[in-house]
Coordinates of C-alpha atoms in Angstrom, one line a residue:
M1 CA -11.2 -6.9 5.7
E2 CA -11.2 -3.6 7.6
P3 CA -11.1 -4.5 11.4
K4 CA -14.1 -2.3 12.1
V5 CA -16.1 -4.1 9.5
L6 CA -14.9 -7.5 10.7
N7 CA -15.9 -6.8 14.3
A8 CA -19.3 -5.5 13.2
V9 CA -19.9 -8.7 11.2
T10 CA -18.5 -11.3 13.6
R11 CA -19.6 -9.6 16.9
P12 CA -17.0 -11.4 19.0
G13 CA -17.9 -12.0 22.6
P14 CA -16.0 -10.6 25.6
D15 CA -14.0 -13.9 25.9
A16 CA -12.9 -14.0 22.2
K17 CA -9.2 -14.4 21.7
H18 CA -8.2 -13.2 18.2
F19 CA -4.8 -12.5 16.8
A20 CA -4.4 -10.5 13.6
V21 CA -1.2 -10.3 11.5
R22 CA -0.4 -8.6 8.2
A23 CA -0.5 -11.2 5.4
T24 CA -0.3 -11.5 1.6
V25 CA -1.7 -13.9 -1.0
K26 CA 0.2 -14.4 -4.2
G27 CA -1.4 -14.7 -7.6
Y28 CA -4.5 -12.7 -6.8
T29 CA -5.8 -9.1 -7.4
R30 CA -8.7 -6.9 -6.1
Y31 CA -11.1 -4.8 -8.2
T32 CA -13.8 -2.5 -7.1
Y33 CA -17.3 -3.9 -7.3
H34 CA -19.4 -1.8 -9.7
N35 CA -21.1 1.1 -7.9
Q36 CA -19.9 -0.1 -4.5
P37 CA -17.0 0.8 -2.3
F38 CA -16.0 -2.9 -1.6
P39 CA -13.7 -5.2 -3.6
G40 CA -13.8 -8.6 -5.2
M41 CA -10.6 -10.6 -5.0
I42 CA -10.0 -12.8 -8.1
A43 CA -7.1 -14.8 -9.5
S44 CA -4.6 -12.6 -11.3
Q45 CA -3.2 -13.2 -14.7
D46 CA 0.1 -12.4 -13.1
P47 CA 1.1 -15.2 -10.8
E48 CA 3.5 -12.8 -8.9
E49 CA 0.8 -10.2 -8.1
I50 CA 0.1 -9.8 -4.4
V51 CA -2.9 -8.8 -2.4
E52 CA -2.2 -7.5 1.1
G53 CA -4.5 -7.7 4.1
L54 CA -4.9 -9.1 7.5
L55 CA -5.1 -12.8 8.6
V56 CA -7.1 -13.2 11.7
F57 CA -6.6 -16.3 13.9
G58 CA -9.0 -17.5 16.5
H59 CA -12.5 -17.1 15.0
S60 CA -15.2 -19.4 16.4
D61 CA -17.4 -21.4 14.2
L62 CA -20.2 -18.9 14.8
E63 CA -18.0 -16.0 13.8
L64 CA -17.0 -17.8 10.6
H65 CA -20.7 -18.5 9.9
R66 CA -21.5 -14.8 10.3
L67 CA -18.7 -14.0 7.9
D68 CA -20.0 -16.5 5.4
Q69 CA -23.5 -15.0 5.6
F70 CA -22.1 -11.4 5.2
E71 CA -20.0 -12.3 2.2
G72 CA -22.8 -14.1 0.5
P73 CA -22.8 -16.5 -2.4
E74 CA -20.5 -14.4 -4.7
Y75 CA -17.7 -14.7 -2.1
P76 CA -17.3 -18.3 -0.9
R77 CA -14.8 -19.0 1.8
T78 CA -11.8 -20.6 0.1
T79 CA -8.6 -22.1 1.3
L80 CA -5.5 -20.3 -0.1
Q81 CA -1.8 -20.2 0.5
I82 CA -1.3 -17.1 2.6
T83 CA 2.0 -15.7 3.9
V84 CA 2.1 -14.1 7.3
H85 CA 4.5 -11.2 7.9
A86 CA 4.9 -11.4 11.6
R87 CA 5.3 -14.2 14.2
V88 CA 2.0 -15.9 15.2
P89 CA 2.0 -17.3 18.8
A90 CA 1.5 -21.0 19.2
Q91 CA -1.8 -20.6 20.9
F92 CA -3.3 -19.4 17.6
T93 CA -1.7 -22.0 15.3
M94 CA -3.4 -25.2 14.1
N95 CA -1.5 -27.6 16.3
M96 CA -1.0 -25.1 19.1
T97 CA 2.5 -26.4 19.7
H98 CA 4.8 -24.0 17.9
D99 CA 4.8 -20.4 16.6
Y100 CA 4.4 -19.6 12.9
E101 CA 7.5 -17.5 12.1
S102 CA 7.3 -14.4 10.0
E103 CA 7.2 -15.2 6.3
T104 CA 5.6 -18.6 6.9
T105 CA 3.2 -19.6 4.1
L106 CA 0.2 -21.6 5.3
D107 CA -3.3 -22.7 4.3
A108 CA -5.9 -20.2 5.5
Y109 CA -9.4 -19.0 4.6
A110 CA -10.0 -16.1 2.3
Y111 CA -13.2 -14.9 0.5
V112 CA -12.6 -15.0 -3.2
F113 CA -15.1 -13.4 -5.6
T114 CA -16.7 -16.0 -7.9
G115 CA -19.6 -14.0 -9.3
P116 CA -19.8 -12.7 -12.8
L117 CA -16.7 -10.7 -13.7
E118 CA -19.0 -8.0 -15.2
H119 CA -19.9 -7.2 -11.5
L120 CA -16.4 -5.9 -11.0
D121 CA -14.9 -2.8 -12.6
L122 CA -11.8 -4.4 -14.1
T123 CA -10.4 -0.9 -14.9
R124 CA -10.4 0.1 -11.1
P125 CA -8.1 -1.8 -8.8
W126 CA -9.5 -1.6 -5.3
D127 CA -7.6 0.8 -2.9
Y128 CA -7.9 0.0 0.8
E129 CA -6.6 3.3 2.0
A130 CA -9.0 5.2 -0.3
F131 CA -11.8 3.0 1.1
K132 CA -11.0 3.9 4.7
I133 CA -10.8 7.6 4.0
E134 CA -13.7 8.0 1.5
H135 CA -16.2 5.3 2.4
L136 CA -15.8 3.4 5.6
S137 CA -17.7 5.5 8.2
N138 CA -20.5 6.4 5.8
W139 CA -20.8 2.8 4.5
M140 CA -21.1 1.3 8.0
T141 CA -23.8 3.8 9.0
I142 CA -26.0 3.7 5.9
D143 CA -25.7 0.1 4.8
D144 CA -28.7 -2.0 6.1
T145 CA -26.5 -4.9 7.0
F146 CA -24.4 -2.8 9.3
K147 CA -27.4 -1.0 10.8
S148 CA -28.9 -4.3 11.9
M149 CA -25.5 -5.6 13.2
M150 CA -24.8 -2.4 15.1
E151 CA -28.3 -2.4 16.6
R152 CA -27.9 -6.0 17.8
T153 CA -24.5 -5.3 19.4
G154 CA -25.4 -1.9 20.8
N155 CA -22.6 -0.1 18.9

């Protein structure tokens, strides 16, 4: 998820301690949701296909609840095998006793699209860079969800 979107959704408090790292999930792909700028991640027919993104450590239960509400019923929070591509300090790991080294694969949450496949344009793989350039700022200012989130946070 784009960091600006993530922060608008989770509204972390001033004491929040998060750590984000580039990560990948193998065996998945993303397609554009019909008539929307956002994606749906689904299992790929190619088990070697990779989806790139960020893995964020340190979310509170409230922040996870806000993400669940934002993603809605078509995107349930799912545990997947995700590979991190940088070291993760021990303070953010599950047992908090040792770092996760770069290229470690671990169980982590992701939001996987489970709605009807006809809601996705399977001819248009989703492009994160194009989303940032063409849609991000406009989407965050006109979407009712973001309007209400921004009003609540004063952003």
